Amino acid sequence: MPAALALLSAALLAAQVVLLHLLAITHWAHFASLVIGLALLGFGASGSLLAVLAHRLRGRERAAFAVAALLSALAFDPAYRIATAIRFDAFELLAVPGQFLKLALSYAVLSLPFFLGASAIALAFVAGRERVAGLYAANLLGSGLGGLLGLALLELLPAERLPAAIGLVGALALVPLARAGVAAPAAVLALALVLPPPRVPVSSYKDESMALALPGAATVALEDGALGRLRMVAAPTLRHLPGASLALDRPVPARPVIFLNGQPLGARALPEDAALHAMTTGAAAFAVPLARDASVLVVGLGGGGEVHLARARGAASVTVLDPDARLETLVAPATLGPDVRRVHAGARTWLRGSRERFDRIVVTQTGSLGGVAAGMGAAGEDYLFTVEGVRDVWRRLSDRGLLAVTRWVLEPPRDVVRLLATARTVLGDEGLDAARHVALVRGWGTATLLLSRAPLAAPQVSALTDWAAERWFDVAWAPGAPPEAANRFNVLEPDWFRAAAEGLLGPAPEAFLERYPFEVAPVTDDAPFFHHFLAVPDAVRLLRSEGRLGLPYVEWGLVAQALALAQAVPLAAILILAPLLALPRPRAASAGGRSRLFGYFALLGVGFMLLEISSIQRLVLFLGRPVYATAAVLTAFLVFAAAGSASATALARRGAARFLPFAGVALLAPAAYVAQDWLLDHAAGAALPARMALACAVLAPLAFWMGMPFPLGLSRVAALEPGWLPWCWGVNGFLSVVGAAAAPLLAVAVGFGGVIAVAVAAYLLAGLLFSLTI
C-alpha cells in the first residue's frame, strides 16, 4: 500500500502541473489558481462523499482503493477530451451567456480525476489505519516528487500525450498491490495507444488560430516543453511585420511565424530582412548611429529580426537574452552565428544578477500581444515593466546607452502611457529630469519608447526626427523636437500620446494620472499587473454607458477569474457541503458552536490558499515561468505542511499548540515575502534547479507551521464530538476552493503585501476561535 499511495499522490500533483501547461496553450498562463481550485474541489468533494458512505465501505477499503485509483487513472484522458469538446472561451463570457455554463461544466469535468484520486488516498488511510505513519510518509514522498515528475513529462512528451501519461502513472499505483495490478497500467496504455491523442485546442482569438485559418497554412515545426508549445506556421499570405511604416515601398515577403502558446514571437527573419525591420518604430533604437565598439542586448529573440537589424547598424557585439533555447532551432541558421552570444534565462533574473552594461538594449514585442491587447493579460504578472524591472534594465545601460521598448498603439493608449509614467518614476529616483532623457516615436500600429542614459542632445534629436520623417513616423516627444512632428503622419484627434508625454514629463504628473480615463500609474513588483488598466467601478460605468461598444476595453482575464470565483461558491457548496447534509446532526451541537467551528476551518482554508497562490505569483519573478513556480510552491507547501501536520500531535502534548502555530504563520508569512526579494538580489544568477531548491527552502518554515492548525482542530473536534469531523473537513475544502479563485483578484486589488496581510489576519482570527471554541 505505501508504494501504491506514493505513485497515486505523485500522479495527482503532476496532473496539476500538466493541466496548468495545457490551459496555458488553450487559454492563458495565469490560470494556475483555477488548476489548484480544480484539485481542491475534487479533494473536498471526495471527503464529503466518503463521510456519507463510510459505513457501507467498512472492511472493503482496500478493494475500494483499487477501484477508485483505477477510475482516476482512466479518467484523466477522457476528462480532458470532454473539457476541450465543451469549447469554453473566456473572451465570450459577457457576450455569450452560454459560456458561463461551459465554464462550470469544464470546471466540474476536470475535477473528476482529482475527486477519484483523492477518494483512493482517503481509503488508503482508512484501510491501513494501523500503519498510518508509513502511509503518511509515502504520501509525502509521492507528493513531493509529483511536481518534478510533472516538469519531466512536459519536457519528454507532446502536449497531446500528457493526459494519458498522467493516467498511466496513476495506474501504476495498482502494480504493488497484486500481480493482477499489472493489468491496470496495461489497460490505460492500450487505451492511449488505440485512441487517437486528444486535440489541444488554441483559443480562436489567439493569433496562431488566425494564422492557421489562412489559405494554404501549415505547421512546419512543433516543439513542446515546460516553457510552452512552440509552433511555426507558414502560409503564402502570412506576412508578419508589426507596426510597419506607411512609407514602406516594398512588399513584405511571406515568412513563417513562430508562436508560443498561440501568441506570436515574430516572423523567421533572414539577413536581408534588416531593411524591412528598419521601417518599423522599433528601429528607432538605431536612429542615433552606434559607436564602432557598441554592444547590443536584444531581450527576446523572437524571429531574429532585431538581431539582423543590430548587425546591419554596425553593432560590434550582440547578446540575445531569451529563456527558451528551443527558439534557436526555429530561427534562420544565419541569425545566430558565432558573433551572437545567447543567454538562456528570464529577463529579470539575469538583469538583476548581471553586471554587464550595453550601449543599446532592445526589448522586443515577443509574445503577449493579442491577449494583452484584448485585456486577457490583466490578471497576469509582467515583472519586466514594473518600476523595479525598468530600473534593472536602466542599470544595465552604459553611460552612452539607450533603451528601446516597443508596444502596440491602442486608442486611447494604455501600456505606452504606463511605460512613460514608469520611466518618469525611475529616472526621477535617479535624480534625473526625465523630459531630457525620453523620446517617444509612434506609427499607426506600434510605438517605441526611448530612454537615454545621457540627456538627448540637439544633434541626436535632429537625427531622430529626420529618421522618423523619412518613415512617416511621428515623434510624440523628444527634448527640443518641433511640436508639429508629434501628429504629422498618423493623425489622432486628440493626440493622446503627445498629451501623455506633456502631462507625465511636465510639472504635475499626478494631476494627469488622476484625469486620464485609464489606470496608468506605475506598478511595482508587489502588484506587477502591468496590463490591468481598468478599475472595476470604471469598467461598470463603461459598460453601462457604452454597452457592447465598451466590450473591447473589458479586461477579460479578470472577468474569467471573477466568474470562476462566482462559480466556485455554488459548485463547491453542492459537491462538498451538500453531501454532509445527509449526516445526522450531533446532539451536542449548538448554533454558536457550529458558527465558530465554521469560522475556524473556513479561515484556515482561505488563509492557506491565499498564501499558496500568492507565493506562486511572486515566485514567477525568481523562477521565470508560472509552471516552474507552480511546481516549486506545490511541492514545498504540500511536503512541509504535511510534515507540520505530523508534528502537530507532539506539539499538542507539550501544551504549546494553542498559540504557537498561529503566531508562527503570522511571523513567517511576512518573513517569506521579504526572503523572496532577497533571493532575487542574491541568487538570481543560479541555475534553475538551484533556484527551485532555494524557493522551496524559503517556503519550508512557513509551510511547516501552516500544516499544524488543521490537524490540531480536527483532533480536538474528534475528542469532543466525532460527529462534527466530516462537516469540518468539508467546510475547509469548500473555503479552500473559494480562496484559490479569490487570491488572484485580491492580489490585483491590494497587491501581494495586502494578500499576505489578509492571510495573516485569517490565521490570527482562527487562532482566537481555536482558543475560544476548540
PDB file of N, CA and C in Angstrom, residues 72-146:
ATOM      1  N   SER A  72      -9.639   6.809 -11.387  1.00  0.00           N
ATOM      2  CA  SER A  72      -8.929   8.077 -11.502  1.00  0.00           C
ATOM      3  C   SER A  72      -7.947   8.039 -12.663  1.00  0.00           C
ATOM      4  N   ALA A  73      -7.190   6.943 -12.771  1.00  0.00           N
ATOM      5  CA  ALA A  73      -6.219   6.815 -13.862  1.00  0.00           C
ATOM      6  C   ALA A  73      -6.904   6.819 -15.217  1.00  0.00           C
ATOM      7  N   LEU A  74      -8.034   6.133 -15.307  1.00  0.00           N
ATOM      8  CA  LEU A  74      -8.755   6.082 -16.581  1.00  0.00           C
ATOM      9  C   LEU A  74      -9.451   7.396 -16.913  1.00  0.00           C
ATOM     10  N   ALA A  75      -9.657   8.258 -15.905  1.00  0.00           N
ATOM     11  CA  ALA A  75     -10.461   9.467 -16.106  1.00  0.00           C
ATOM     12  C   ALA A  75      -9.662  10.645 -16.635  1.00  0.00           C
ATOM     13  N   PHE A  76      -8.344  10.671 -16.443  1.00  0.00           N
ATOM     14  CA  PHE A  76      -7.572  11.863 -16.823  1.00  0.00           C
ATOM     15  C   PHE A  76      -7.734  12.194 -18.300  1.00  0.00           C
ATOM     16  N   ASP A  77      -7.505  11.217 -19.153  1.00  0.00           N
ATOM     17  CA  ASP A  77      -7.574  11.477 -20.590  1.00  0.00           C
ATOM     18  C   ASP A  77      -8.999  11.797 -21.041  1.00  0.00           C
ATOM     19  N   PRO A  78     -10.018  10.975 -20.691  1.00  0.00           N
ATOM     20  CA  PRO A  78     -11.388  11.317 -21.108  1.00  0.00           C
ATOM     21  C   PRO A  78     -11.866  12.657 -20.570  1.00  0.00           C
ATOM     22  N   ALA A  79     -11.509  12.981 -19.311  1.00  0.00           N
ATOM     23  CA  ALA A  79     -11.949  14.258 -18.746  1.00  0.00           C
ATOM     24  C   ALA A  79     -11.399  15.421 -19.555  1.00  0.00           C
ATOM     25  N   TYR A  80     -10.139  15.315 -19.959  1.00  0.00           N
ATOM     26  CA  TYR A  80      -9.566  16.397 -20.760  1.00  0.00           C
ATOM     27  C   TYR A  80     -10.239  16.469 -22.130  1.00  0.00           C
ATOM     28  N   ARG A  81     -10.516  15.306 -22.736  1.00  0.00           N
ATOM     29  CA  ARG A  81     -11.193  15.308 -24.037  1.00  0.00           C
ATOM     30  C   ARG A  81     -12.570  15.969 -23.939  1.00  0.00           C
ATOM     31  N   ILE A  82     -13.304  15.622 -22.885  1.00  0.00           N
ATOM     32  CA  ILE A  82     -14.654  16.183 -22.732  1.00  0.00           C
ATOM     33  C   ILE A  82     -14.565  17.687 -22.493  1.00  0.00           C
ATOM     34  N   ALA A  83     -13.605  18.111 -21.644  1.00  0.00           N
ATOM     35  CA  ALA A  83     -13.477  19.537 -21.339  1.00  0.00           C
ATOM     36  C   ALA A  83     -13.153  20.349 -22.589  1.00  0.00           C
ATOM     37  N   THR A  84     -12.287  19.822 -23.445  1.00  0.00           N
ATOM     38  CA  THR A  84     -11.972  20.555 -24.680  1.00  0.00           C
ATOM     39  C   THR A  84     -13.144  20.547 -25.650  1.00  0.00           C
ATOM     40  N   ALA A  85     -13.947  19.478 -25.622  1.00  0.00           N
ATOM     41  CA  ALA A  85     -15.119  19.416 -26.505  1.00  0.00           C
ATOM     42  C   ALA A  85     -16.191  20.421 -26.084  1.00  0.00           C
ATOM     43  N   ILE A  86     -16.170  20.844 -24.825  1.00  0.00           N
ATOM     44  CA  ILE A  86     -17.150  21.824 -24.350  1.00  0.00           C
ATOM     45  C   ILE A  86     -16.945  23.185 -25.006  1.00  0.00           C
ATOM     46  N   ARG A  87     -15.686  23.451 -25.440  1.00  0.00           N
ATOM     47  CA  ARG A  87     -15.349  24.673 -26.182  1.00  0.00           C
ATOM     48  C   ARG A  87     -15.638  25.952 -25.397  1.00  0.00           C
ATOM     49  N   PHE A  88     -15.170  25.985 -24.183  1.00  0.00           N
ATOM     50  CA  PHE A  88     -15.256  27.222 -23.407  1.00  0.00           C
ATOM     51  C   PHE A  88     -14.233  28.226 -23.934  1.00  0.00           C
ATOM     52  N   ASP A  89     -14.626  29.510 -24.044  1.00  0.00           N
ATOM     53  CA  ASP A  89     -13.709  30.557 -24.462  1.00  0.00           C
ATOM     54  C   ASP A  89     -13.948  31.790 -23.595  1.00  0.00           C
ATOM     55  N   ALA A  90     -12.884  32.204 -22.889  1.00  0.00           N
ATOM     56  CA  ALA A  90     -13.030  33.295 -21.926  1.00  0.00           C
ATOM     57  C   ALA A  90     -13.441  34.606 -22.577  1.00  0.00           C
ATOM     58  N   PHE A  91     -13.081  34.822 -23.837  1.00  0.00           N
ATOM     59  CA  PHE A  91     -13.398  36.086 -24.497  1.00  0.00           C
ATOM     60  C   PHE A  91     -14.899  36.288 -24.680  1.00  0.00           C
ATOM     61  N   GLU A  92     -15.679  35.215 -24.641  1.00  0.00           N
ATOM     62  CA  GLU A  92     -17.107  35.327 -24.928  1.00  0.00           C
ATOM     63  C   GLU A  92     -17.974  35.293 -23.673  1.00  0.00           C
ATOM     64  N   LEU A  93     -17.335  35.417 -22.496  1.00  0.00           N
ATOM     65  CA  LEU A  93     -18.079  35.230 -21.256  1.00  0.00           C
ATOM     66  C   LEU A  93     -19.221  36.234 -21.099  1.00  0.00           C
ATOM     67  N   LEU A  94     -18.972  37.495 -21.431  1.00  0.00           N
ATOM     68  CA  LEU A  94     -20.018  38.504 -21.263  1.00  0.00           C
ATOM     69  C   LEU A  94     -20.944  38.596 -22.464  1.00  0.00           C
ATOM     70  N   ALA A  95     -20.418  38.269 -23.640  1.00  0.00           N
ATOM     71  CA  ALA A  95     -21.216  38.424 -24.853  1.00  0.00           C
ATOM     72  C   ALA A  95     -22.111  37.218 -25.127  1.00  0.00           C
ATOM     73  N   VAL A  96     -21.677  36.022 -24.697  1.00  0.00           N
ATOM     74  CA  VAL A  96     -22.417  34.785 -24.976  1.00  0.00           C
ATOM     75  C   VAL A  96     -22.766  34.133 -23.633  1.00  0.00           C
ATOM     76  N   PRO A  97     -24.014  34.227 -23.187  1.00  0.00           N
ATOM     77  CA  PRO A  97     -24.380  33.695 -21.870  1.00  0.00           C
ATOM     78  C   PRO A  97     -24.050  32.218 -21.708  1.00  0.00           C
ATOM     79  N   GLY A  98     -24.110  31.437 -22.782  1.00  0.00           N
ATOM     80  CA  GLY A  98     -23.833  30.011 -22.671  1.00  0.00           C
ATOM     81  C   GLY A  98     -22.418  29.701 -22.240  1.00  0.00           C
ATOM     82  N   GLN A  99     -21.494  30.659 -22.386  1.00  0.00           N
ATOM     83  CA  GLN A  99     -20.117  30.417 -21.984  1.00  0.00           C
ATOM     84  C   GLN A  99     -20.002  30.267 -20.466  1.00  0.00           C
ATOM     85  N   PHE A 100     -20.876  30.900 -19.731  1.00  0.00           N
ATOM     86  CA  PHE A 100     -20.853  30.756 -18.271  1.00  0.00           C
ATOM     87  C   PHE A 100     -21.134  29.313 -17.881  1.00  0.00           C
ATOM     88  N   LEU A 101     -22.107  28.694 -18.545  1.00  0.00           N
ATOM     89  CA  LEU A 101     -22.410  27.290 -18.287  1.00  0.00           C
ATOM     90  C   LEU A 101     -21.249  26.405 -18.731  1.00  0.00           C
ATOM     91  N   LYS A 102     -20.622  26.738 -19.848  1.00  0.00           N
ATOM     92  CA  LYS A 102     -19.489  25.949 -20.326  1.00  0.00           C
ATOM     93  C   LYS A 102     -18.320  26.010 -19.347  1.00  0.00           C
ATOM     94  N   LEU A 103     -18.110  27.172 -18.749  1.00  0.00           N
ATOM     95  CA  LEU A 103     -17.056  27.287 -17.739  1.00  0.00           C
ATOM     96  C   LEU A 103     -17.347  26.374 -16.548  1.00  0.00           C
ATOM     97  N   ALA A 104     -18.610  26.355 -16.096  1.00  0.00           N
ATOM     98  CA  ALA A 104     -18.982  25.496 -14.968  1.00  0.00           C
ATOM     99  C   ALA A 104     -18.824  24.021 -15.316  1.00  0.00           C
ATOM    100  N   LEU A 105     -19.237  23.636 -16.519  1.00  0.00           N
ATOM    101  CA  LEU A 105     -19.098  22.238 -16.927  1.00  0.00           C
ATOM    102  C   LEU A 105     -17.630  21.838 -17.044  1.00  0.00           C
ATOM    103  N   SER A 106     -16.807  22.705 -17.624  1.00  0.00           N
ATOM    104  CA  SER A 106     -15.382  22.413 -17.726  1.00  0.00           C
ATOM    105  C   SER A 106     -14.769  22.244 -16.343  1.00  0.00           C
ATOM    106  N   TYR A 107     -15.144  23.122 -15.445  1.00  0.00           N
ATOM    107  CA  TYR A 107     -14.629  23.082 -14.079  1.00  0.00           C
ATOM    108  C   TYR A 107     -14.975  21.755 -13.412  1.00  0.00           C
ATOM    109  N   ALA A 108     -16.229  21.336 -13.555  1.00  0.00           N
ATOM    110  CA  ALA A 108     -16.679  20.096 -12.916  1.00  0.00           C
ATOM    111  C   ALA A 108     -16.031  18.870 -13.554  1.00  0.00           C
ATOM    112  N   VAL A 109     -15.938  18.845 -14.888  1.00  0.00           N
ATOM    113  CA  VAL A 109     -15.380  17.675 -15.577  1.00  0.00           C
ATOM    114  C   VAL A 109     -13.903  17.496 -15.238  1.00  0.00           C
ATOM    115  N   LEU A 110     -13.140  18.583 -15.246  1.00  0.00           N
ATOM    116  CA  LEU A 110     -11.711  18.477 -14.983  1.00  0.00           C
ATOM    117  C   LEU A 110     -11.403  18.120 -13.532  1.00  0.00           C
ATOM    118  N   SER A 111     -12.348  18.355 -12.636  1.00  0.00           N
ATOM    119  CA  SER A 111     -12.121  17.996 -11.227  1.00  0.00           C
ATOM    120  C   SER A 111     -12.391  16.522 -10.951  1.00  0.00           C
ATOM    121  N   LEU A 112     -13.036  15.812 -11.891  1.00  0.00           N
ATOM    122  CA  LEU A 112     -13.408  14.414 -11.651  1.00  0.00           C
ATOM    123  C   LEU A 112     -12.209  13.516 -11.355  1.00  0.00           C
ATOM    124  N   PRO A 113     -11.113  13.540 -12.129  1.00  0.00           N
ATOM    125  CA  PRO A 113      -9.977  12.670 -11.793  1.00  0.00           C
ATOM    126  C   PRO A 113      -9.407  12.962 -10.409  1.00  0.00           C
ATOM    127  N   PHE A 114      -9.406  14.231 -10.002  1.00  0.00           N
ATOM    128  CA  PHE A 114      -8.906  14.573  -8.674  1.00  0.00           C
ATOM    129  C   PHE A 114      -9.842  14.046  -7.593  1.00  0.00           C
ATOM    130  N   PHE A 115     -11.141  14.088  -7.864  1.00  0.00           N
ATOM    131  CA  PHE A 115     -12.108  13.535  -6.912  1.00  0.00           C
ATOM    132  C   PHE A 115     -11.874  12.039  -6.710  1.00  0.00           C
ATOM    133  N   LEU A 116     -11.701  11.311  -7.790  1.00  0.00           N
ATOM    134  CA  LEU A 116     -11.499   9.860  -7.682  1.00  0.00           C
ATOM    135  C   LEU A 116     -10.162   9.535  -7.030  1.00  0.00           C
ATOM    136  N   GLY A 117      -9.107  10.258  -7.415  1.00  0.00           N
ATOM    137  CA  GLY A 117      -7.804  10.008  -6.809  1.00  0.00           C
ATOM    138  C   GLY A 117      -7.784  10.348  -5.334  1.00  0.00           C
ATOM    139  N   ALA A 118      -8.411  11.467  -4.955  1.00  0.00           N
ATOM    140  CA  ALA A 118      -8.462  11.836  -3.544  1.00  0.00           C
ATOM    141  C   ALA A 118      -9.275  10.823  -2.740  1.00  0.00           C
ATOM    142  N   SER A 119     -10.309  10.276  -3.345  1.00  0.00           N
ATOM    143  CA  SER A 119     -11.076   9.224  -2.666  1.00  0.00           C
ATOM    144  C   SER A 119     -10.198   8.013  -2.391  1.00  0.00           C
ATOM    145  N   ALA A 120      -9.368   7.630  -3.354  1.00  0.00           N
ATOM    146  CA  ALA A 120      -8.470   6.496  -3.162  1.00  0.00           C
ATOM    147  C   ALA A 120      -7.484   6.766  -2.033  1.00  0.00           C
ATOM    148  N   ILE A 121      -6.944   7.991  -1.967  1.00  0.00           N
ATOM    149  CA  ILE A 121      -5.994   8.313  -0.902  1.00  0.00           C
ATOM    150  C   ILE A 121      -6.659   8.210   0.466  1.00  0.00           C
ATOM    151  N   ALA A 122      -7.858   8.753   0.592  1.00  0.00           N
ATOM    152  CA  ALA A 122      -8.573   8.666   1.864  1.00  0.00           C
ATOM    153  C   ALA A 122      -8.841   7.210   2.239  1.00  0.00           C
ATOM    154  N   LEU A 123      -9.208   6.399   1.262  1.00  0.00           N
ATOM    155  CA  LEU A 123      -9.465   4.982   1.531  1.00  0.00           C
ATOM    156  C   LEU A 123      -8.189   4.252   1.938  1.00  0.00           C
ATOM    157  N   ALA A 124      -7.047   4.673   1.405  1.00  0.00           N
ATOM    158  CA  ALA A 124      -5.782   4.042   1.792  1.00  0.00           C
ATOM    159  C   ALA A 124      -5.494   4.256   3.273  1.00  0.00           C
ATOM    160  N   PHE A 125      -5.761   5.436   3.774  1.00  0.00           N
ATOM    161  CA  PHE A 125      -5.526   5.702   5.187  1.00  0.00           C
ATOM    162  C   PHE A 125      -6.505   4.931   6.069  1.00  0.00           C
ATOM    163  N   VAL A 126      -7.731   4.793   5.582  1.00  0.00           N
ATOM    164  CA  VAL A 126      -8.708   4.026   6.362  1.00  0.00           C
ATOM    165  C   VAL A 126      -8.335   2.541   6.381  1.00  0.00           C
ATOM    166  N   ALA A 127      -7.921   2.042   5.216  1.00  0.00           N
ATOM    167  CA  ALA A 127      -7.578   0.618   5.132  1.00  0.00           C
ATOM    168  C   ALA A 127      -6.326   0.291   5.924  1.00  0.00           C
ATOM    169  N   GLY A 128      -5.368   1.206   5.991  1.00  0.00           N
ATOM    170  CA  GLY A 128      -4.112   0.941   6.699  1.00  0.00           C
ATOM    171  C   GLY A 128      -3.990   1.749   7.961  1.00  0.00           C
ATOM    172  N   ARG A 129      -5.081   1.854   8.708  1.00  0.00           N
ATOM    173  CA  ARG A 129      -5.073   2.716   9.892  1.00  0.00           C
ATOM    174  C   ARG A 129      -4.035   2.292  10.920  1.00  0.00           C
ATOM    175  N   GLU A 130      -3.622   1.018  10.884  1.00  0.00           N
ATOM    176  CA  GLU A 130      -2.603   0.585  11.842  1.00  0.00           C
ATOM    177  C   GLU A 130      -1.202   0.945  11.388  1.00  0.00           C
ATOM    178  N   ARG A 131      -1.040   1.420  10.146  1.00  0.00           N
ATOM    179  CA  ARG A 131       0.276   1.798   9.619  1.00  0.00           C
ATOM    180  C   ARG A 131       0.223   3.216   9.065  1.00  0.00           C
ATOM    181  N   VAL A 132      -0.414   4.095   9.811  1.00  0.00           N
ATOM    182  CA  VAL A 132      -0.625   5.451   9.324  1.00  0.00           C
ATOM    183  C   VAL A 132       0.695   6.183   9.090  1.00  0.00           C
ATOM    184  N   ALA A 133       1.668   5.993   9.988  1.00  0.00           N
ATOM    185  CA  ALA A 133       2.935   6.711   9.838  1.00  0.00           C
ATOM    186  C   ALA A 133       3.616   6.376   8.514  1.00  0.00           C
ATOM    187  N   GLY A 134       3.667   5.099   8.163  1.00  0.00           N
ATOM    188  CA  GLY A 134       4.298   4.701   6.910  1.00  0.00           C
ATOM    189  C   GLY A 134       3.534   5.209   5.706  1.00  0.00           C
ATOM    190  N   LEU A 135       2.214   5.148   5.776  1.00  0.00           N
ATOM    191  CA  LEU A 135       1.404   5.654   4.673  1.00  0.00           C
ATOM    192  C   LEU A 135       1.555   7.168   4.527  1.00  0.00           C
ATOM    193  N   TYR A 136       1.648   7.844   5.651  1.00  0.00           N
ATOM    194  CA  TYR A 136       1.812   9.284   5.622  1.00  0.00           C
ATOM    195  C   TYR A 136       3.135   9.661   4.942  1.00  0.00           C
ATOM    196  N   ALA A 137       4.201   8.929   5.298  1.00  0.00           N
ATOM    197  CA  ALA A 137       5.498   9.185   4.674  1.00  0.00           C
ATOM    198  C   ALA A 137       5.444   8.925   3.171  1.00  0.00           C
ATOM    199  N   ALA A 138       4.757   7.874   2.766  1.00  0.00           N
ATOM    200  CA  ALA A 138       4.637   7.565   1.342  1.00  0.00           C
ATOM    201  C   ALA A 138       3.856   8.653   0.610  1.00  0.00           C
ATOM    202  N   ASN A 139       2.811   9.155   1.244  1.00  0.00           N
ATOM    203  CA  ASN A 139       2.029  10.233   0.655  1.00  0.00           C
ATOM    204  C   ASN A 139       2.880  11.487   0.476  1.00  0.00           C
ATOM    205  N   LEU A 140       3.702  11.809   1.485  1.00  0.00           N
ATOM    206  CA  LEU A 140       4.587  12.974   1.395  1.00  0.00           C
ATOM    207  C   LEU A 140       5.617  12.793   0.289  1.00  0.00           C
ATOM    208  N   LEU A 141       6.233  11.617   0.241  1.00  0.00           N
ATOM    209  CA  LEU A 141       7.272  11.375  -0.756  1.00  0.00           C
ATOM    210  C   LEU A 141       6.694  11.468  -2.173  1.00  0.00           C
ATOM    211  N   GLY A 142       5.557  10.834  -2.388  1.00  0.00           N
ATOM    212  CA  GLY A 142       4.941  10.877  -3.706  1.00  0.00           C
ATOM    213  C   GLY A 142       4.541  12.281  -4.107  1.00  0.00           C
ATOM    214  N   SER A 143       3.937  13.008  -3.175  1.00  0.00           N
ATOM    215  CA  SER A 143       3.513  14.368  -3.486  1.00  0.00           C
ATOM    216  C   SER A 143       4.718  15.259  -3.768  1.00  0.00           C
ATOM    217  N   GLY A 144       5.778  15.083  -2.984  1.00  0.00           N
ATOM    218  CA  GLY A 144       6.969  15.892  -3.191  1.00  0.00           C
ATOM    219  C   GLY A 144       7.603  15.663  -4.544  1.00  0.00           C
ATOM    220  N   LEU A 145       7.568  14.410  -5.030  1.00  0.00           N
ATOM    221  CA  LEU A 145       8.156  14.099  -6.327  1.00  0.00           C
ATOM    222  C   LEU A 145       7.206  14.414  -7.489  1.00  0.00           C
ATOM    223  N   GLY A 146       5.936  14.616  -7.186  1.00  0.00           N
ATOM    224  CA  GLY A 146       4.959  14.825  -8.252  1.00  0.00           C
ATOM    225  C   GLY A 146       5.216  16.082  -9.063  1.00  0.00           C
TER     226      GLY A 146
END
